[in-house]
Coordinates of C-alpha atoms in Angstrom, one line a residue:
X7 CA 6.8 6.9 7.8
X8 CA 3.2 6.0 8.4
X9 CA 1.9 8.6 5.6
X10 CA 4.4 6.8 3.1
X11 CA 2.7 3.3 3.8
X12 CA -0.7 4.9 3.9
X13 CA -0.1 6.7 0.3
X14 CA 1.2 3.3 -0.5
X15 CA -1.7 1.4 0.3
X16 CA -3.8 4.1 -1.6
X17 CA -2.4 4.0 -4.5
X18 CA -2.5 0.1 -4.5
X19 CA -6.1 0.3 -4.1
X20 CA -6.4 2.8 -6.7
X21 CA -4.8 0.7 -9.0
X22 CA -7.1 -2.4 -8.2
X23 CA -5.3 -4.6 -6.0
X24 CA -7.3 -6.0 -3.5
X25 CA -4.3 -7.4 -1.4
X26 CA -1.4 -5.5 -2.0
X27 CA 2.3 -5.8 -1.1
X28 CA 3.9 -2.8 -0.1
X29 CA 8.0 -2.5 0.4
X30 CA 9.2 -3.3 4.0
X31 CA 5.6 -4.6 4.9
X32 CA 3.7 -8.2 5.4
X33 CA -0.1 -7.2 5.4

């Protein structure tokens, strides 16, 4: 679970989104 949200956040960041929204998650 945690890995998913961290690969999530990652690839957000990679992508060049300085506050992203992943799915399930406020922050």
């Amino acid at each position: 679970i945690v890995q998913s949200y961290f690969l999530a956040k990652s690839r957000s960041f990679l992508s060049g989104n300085e506050h992203p929204k992943p799915k399930g998650f406020s922050g």
